[in-house]
Coordinates of C-alpha atoms in Angstrom, one line a residue:
M1 CA 5.9 14.6 19.6
K2 CA 4.7 11.7 17.6
K3 CA 4.2 14.2 14.1
L4 CA 7.8 15.0 14.8
L5 CA 9.3 11.3 14.9
F6 CA 7.2 10.2 12.7
S7 CA 7.6 13.4 10.1
L8 CA 11.3 13.0 10.4
F9 CA 11.5 9.1 10.0
V10 CA 9.4 9.9 6.2
C11 CA 11.6 12.4 5.7
L12 CA 14.9 10.5 6.2
C13 CA 13.8 7.2 4.8
A14 CA 12.4 8.9 1.8
Q15 CA 16.1 10.6 1.0
L16 CA 18.4 7.6 1.8
C17 CA 16.4 5.2 -0.5
Q18 CA 16.3 8.6 -3.2
A19 CA 19.7 8.8 -3.1
A20 CA 20.3 4.7 -3.5
D21 CA 17.3 4.6 -6.8
A22 CA 15.7 7.6 -7.8
R23 CA 13.3 5.6 -10.0
F24 CA 11.5 5.2 -6.7
T25 CA 9.6 7.4 -4.5
V26 CA 10.2 5.8 -0.7
V27 CA 7.6 6.1 2.3
M28 CA 7.5 4.2 5.3
A29 CA 5.0 3.9 7.9
D30 CA 5.5 2.8 11.9
P31 CA 2.1 1.6 13.2
A32 CA 3.3 2.4 16.8
R33 CA 3.4 5.9 16.0
Q34 CA 1.0 6.0 13.1
D35 CA -2.6 5.4 12.4
L36 CA -3.0 3.0 9.3
R37 CA -6.4 2.8 8.4
L38 CA -8.1 2.0 4.8
F39 CA -11.1 3.7 3.9
L40 CA -13.2 2.6 0.6
G41 CA -16.9 4.8 0.7
D42 CA -18.5 6.8 3.7
E43 CA -21.5 5.8 5.8
A44 CA -24.1 6.3 3.1
G45 CA -21.1 3.4 0.8
Q46 CA -20.2 5.9 -1.8
P47 CA -16.6 5.0 -2.6
F48 CA -14.0 7.7 -2.1
K49 CA -12.8 7.4 -5.6
S50 CA -9.7 10.2 -5.0
F51 CA -7.6 11.7 -2.0
A52 CA -9.1 14.8 -1.8
R53 CA -12.0 13.3 -1.3
L54 CA -10.6 11.7 1.0
Q55 CA -9.5 14.2 2.9
E56 CA -12.7 16.5 2.9
W57 CA -14.6 13.9 4.8
L58 CA -12.1 13.2 7.9
Q59 CA -11.7 17.2 8.1
G60 CA -15.3 17.0 9.4
R61 CA -14.2 14.6 11.6
K62 CA -11.7 16.9 12.9
Q63 CA -8.8 14.5 11.4
R64 CA -6.3 14.6 8.3
L65 CA -4.4 13.0 6.0
V66 CA -0.3 12.6 6.7
F67 CA -0.2 10.1 3.4
A68 CA -1.7 7.8 1.4
V69 CA -1.3 4.9 -1.5
N70 CA -4.1 3.1 -3.4
A71 CA -4.6 -0.2 -1.9
G72 CA -5.6 -2.9 -3.9
M73 CA -7.6 -4.2 -7.0
Y74 CA -10.7 -3.2 -7.2
H75 CA -14.6 -4.2 -10.0
A76 CA -15.8 -1.1 -12.1
D77 CA -18.3 -0.6 -9.3
F78 CA -15.0 0.2 -6.8
A79 CA -15.6 -3.0 -4.7
P80 CA -12.5 -4.6 -4.0
V81 CA -11.4 -7.7 -5.7
G82 CA -9.8 -9.6 -3.1
L83 CA -10.3 -9.9 1.0
Y84 CA -10.9 -6.0 2.7
V85 CA -10.8 -5.8 5.7
E86 CA -12.0 -2.1 7.6
N87 CA -11.9 -1.5 11.3
G88 CA -11.6 -4.8 12.5
K89 CA -14.6 -6.3 10.1
E90 CA -14.5 -8.2 6.8
L91 CA -16.4 -6.3 3.9
A92 CA -14.7 -8.5 1.2
P93 CA -13.7 -12.4 1.3
L94 CA -10.3 -14.2 0.5
N95 CA -10.2 -14.9 -3.4
L96 CA -8.4 -17.7 -3.7
A97 CA -10.1 -18.2 -7.1
D98 CA -7.7 -18.6 -10.0
G99 CA -8.7 -15.9 -12.9
A100 CA -6.6 -13.8 -15.4
G101 CA -4.8 -10.6 -14.8
N102 CA -2.0 -9.1 -12.1
F103 CA -3.9 -10.1 -9.1
F104 CA -4.4 -14.0 -10.4
L105 CA -0.2 -14.4 -10.9
K106 CA 0.1 -16.5 -7.9
P107 CA 1.3 -16.6 -5.3
N108 CA -0.6 -13.3 -4.8
G109 CA -1.2 -11.9 -1.4
V110 CA -2.4 -9.9 1.7
F111 CA -1.0 -6.7 3.5
L112 CA -2.6 -6.6 7.1
L113 CA -2.2 -5.1 10.7
G114 CA -2.3 -7.3 13.3
K115 CA -1.6 -7.7 16.6
A116 CA 2.1 -8.1 15.8
G117 CA 2.5 -5.5 13.9
P118 CA 2.4 -5.2 10.0
A119 CA 2.8 -7.8 7.3
V120 CA 2.8 -9.1 3.9
V121 CA 2.0 -13.3 3.5
E122 CA 0.8 -14.9 0.8
S123 CA -2.8 -15.5 -0.1
S124 CA -3.2 -19.0 0.6
A125 CA -1.7 -18.4 4.4
Y126 CA -4.0 -15.9 5.2
A127 CA -6.0 -18.1 7.6
A128 CA -3.1 -18.8 10.4
H129 CA -3.1 -14.5 10.8
G130 CA -6.7 -13.4 10.6
A131 CA -7.4 -13.5 14.3
G132 CA -7.1 -9.5 15.9
V133 CA -6.7 -8.3 11.9
R134 CA -7.4 -4.6 11.8
L135 CA -6.9 -4.1 7.8
A136 CA -6.7 -6.1 5.5
T137 CA -6.0 -5.9 1.3
Q138 CA -5.8 -8.4 -1.0
S139 CA -3.8 -7.8 -4.6
G140 CA -1.3 -9.5 -6.7
P141 CA 1.1 -10.6 -7.8
M142 CA 3.4 -11.0 -4.5
L143 CA 6.6 -8.9 -5.2
V144 CA 9.3 -11.3 -3.4
I145 CA 7.8 -14.4 -1.3
D146 CA 10.5 -15.3 1.8
G147 CA 13.4 -13.1 0.3
K148 CA 13.1 -14.8 -3.5
I149 CA 11.6 -12.3 -6.7
H150 CA 8.2 -14.5 -8.4
P151 CA 9.3 -17.3 -10.1
R152 CA 7.3 -16.2 -12.7
F153 CA 9.0 -12.9 -13.3
D154 CA 11.2 -11.9 -16.3
P155 CA 14.2 -10.4 -15.7
G156 CA 14.4 -9.4 -20.0
S157 CA 10.6 -8.5 -20.2
S158 CA 9.6 -5.3 -21.5
S159 CA 6.7 -4.6 -20.0
R160 CA 7.1 -1.8 -18.6
H161 CA 5.1 0.2 -16.1
V162 CA 4.2 3.0 -12.8
R163 CA 3.5 0.4 -10.0
N164 CA 3.3 0.5 -6.6
G165 CA 3.9 -2.0 -3.3
V166 CA 4.0 -2.6 0.2
G167 CA 6.4 -4.6 1.6
V168 CA 7.9 -4.9 5.8
V169 CA 10.7 -4.4 7.5
D170 CA 11.6 -4.2 11.6
G171 CA 7.5 -3.8 12.4
K172 CA 7.3 -0.9 9.9
A173 CA 5.1 -0.6 6.9
I174 CA 7.3 0.2 3.3
F175 CA 5.2 1.7 0.7
V176 CA 6.9 2.4 -2.5
I177 CA 6.0 4.0 -7.0
S178 CA 8.2 4.1 -9.4
N179 CA 8.9 7.2 -10.9
E180 CA 9.2 5.5 -14.1
P181 CA 7.6 2.9 -15.8
V182 CA 9.8 -0.6 -14.7
T183 CA 9.5 -3.6 -14.9
F184 CA 7.9 -6.4 -12.6
H185 CA 11.6 -7.9 -11.7
E186 CA 13.2 -4.4 -11.6
F187 CA 10.4 -3.8 -9.0
A188 CA 11.1 -6.9 -6.9
T189 CA 14.6 -6.1 -7.0
Y190 CA 14.4 -2.7 -5.3
F191 CA 11.9 -4.2 -2.4
R192 CA 14.1 -7.2 -2.2
D193 CA 17.4 -5.7 -2.3
T194 CA 17.8 -2.3 -2.0
L195 CA 14.7 -2.0 1.4
H196 CA 16.0 -5.8 2.2
C197 CA 11.9 -6.9 2.7
K198 CA 11.4 -10.4 2.7
N199 CA 8.0 -10.5 1.8
A200 CA 6.6 -7.7 -0.1
L201 CA 3.1 -7.1 -2.1
Y202 CA 2.2 -5.7 -5.7
L203 CA -0.9 -3.2 -5.3
D204 CA -1.0 -1.7 -8.6
G205 CA -0.1 -0.6 -11.9
S206 CA -1.1 2.4 -13.6
I207 CA -3.8 3.3 -11.3
S208 CA -0.8 3.7 -8.9
S209 CA -0.8 7.4 -6.6
L210 CA 0.6 9.1 -3.8
F211 CA 0.1 11.6 -1.2
S212 CA 2.0 12.9 1.1
N213 CA 2.3 16.0 2.9
E214 CA 5.7 15.4 4.2
L215 CA 6.9 15.0 0.3
G216 CA 4.5 17.8 -1.0
R217 CA 3.1 15.1 -3.1
A218 CA -0.7 14.5 -3.8
D219 CA -1.1 12.7 -6.7
S220 CA -4.2 13.4 -8.8
G221 CA -5.6 10.2 -11.4
P222 CA -8.3 7.5 -12.9
P223 CA -10.2 6.9 -9.6
L224 CA -9.0 4.7 -6.9
G225 CA -10.9 1.9 -4.8
P226 CA -9.8 0.8 -1.7
I227 CA -6.7 3.6 -0.2
L228 CA -4.8 3.1 2.7
G229 CA -3.6 6.2 4.8
G230 CA -1.9 7.7 7.9
V231 CA -4.2 9.7 10.0
E232 CA -3.5 12.7 12.8
P233 CA -6.1 14.6 14.6
A234 CA -6.3 18.0 12.6
P235 CA -4.5 20.9 14.3
R236 CA -6.6 23.5 15.7

């Protein structure tokens, strides 16, 4: 029954949101019905790098991937640039440093799943949410901050890329990937005005990838670092 409800929920959301704006594909996940997990590497510490490799690993544990997205920026060795918490264990610390690139376009943020459910928070506010966090991944920049678009985003920008990100509404995580190159401002506006996310976080650009059984989609491309996915027991 949980699987059926989740499948209907994902498909209905995707259909409604696609009707509103065909530039974007949307998957909504309810942690109350779906096992959300972060993945980086196997027991030997080898990065998964792809949805296919992660699927294979899960199948060996009698589980299967329902959906997945790339889940934050990473270094050349696939280690997360910022905070990474998997199964309640912090594997990489919060990164509040200054630097160049999208990750450091302050404010950046953290997507987390804690006792109160999923949330997107500014990185500087993470300490107030750190207790009881089951998973967390840091990225940047924030797209929407307390209902306002990131102040550095230019409505007239000519910088267009495929992008993906995450927001939260009513206790549900909303993952979005653009189907065509868009600006930061266009992407953030979609989260705020169409999906009504009070806070939303950019995950990445050129490597943006989505796997979804229900949507019949399995992107393949550049190697991935952190991966966030919904998992269920494999059918017998």
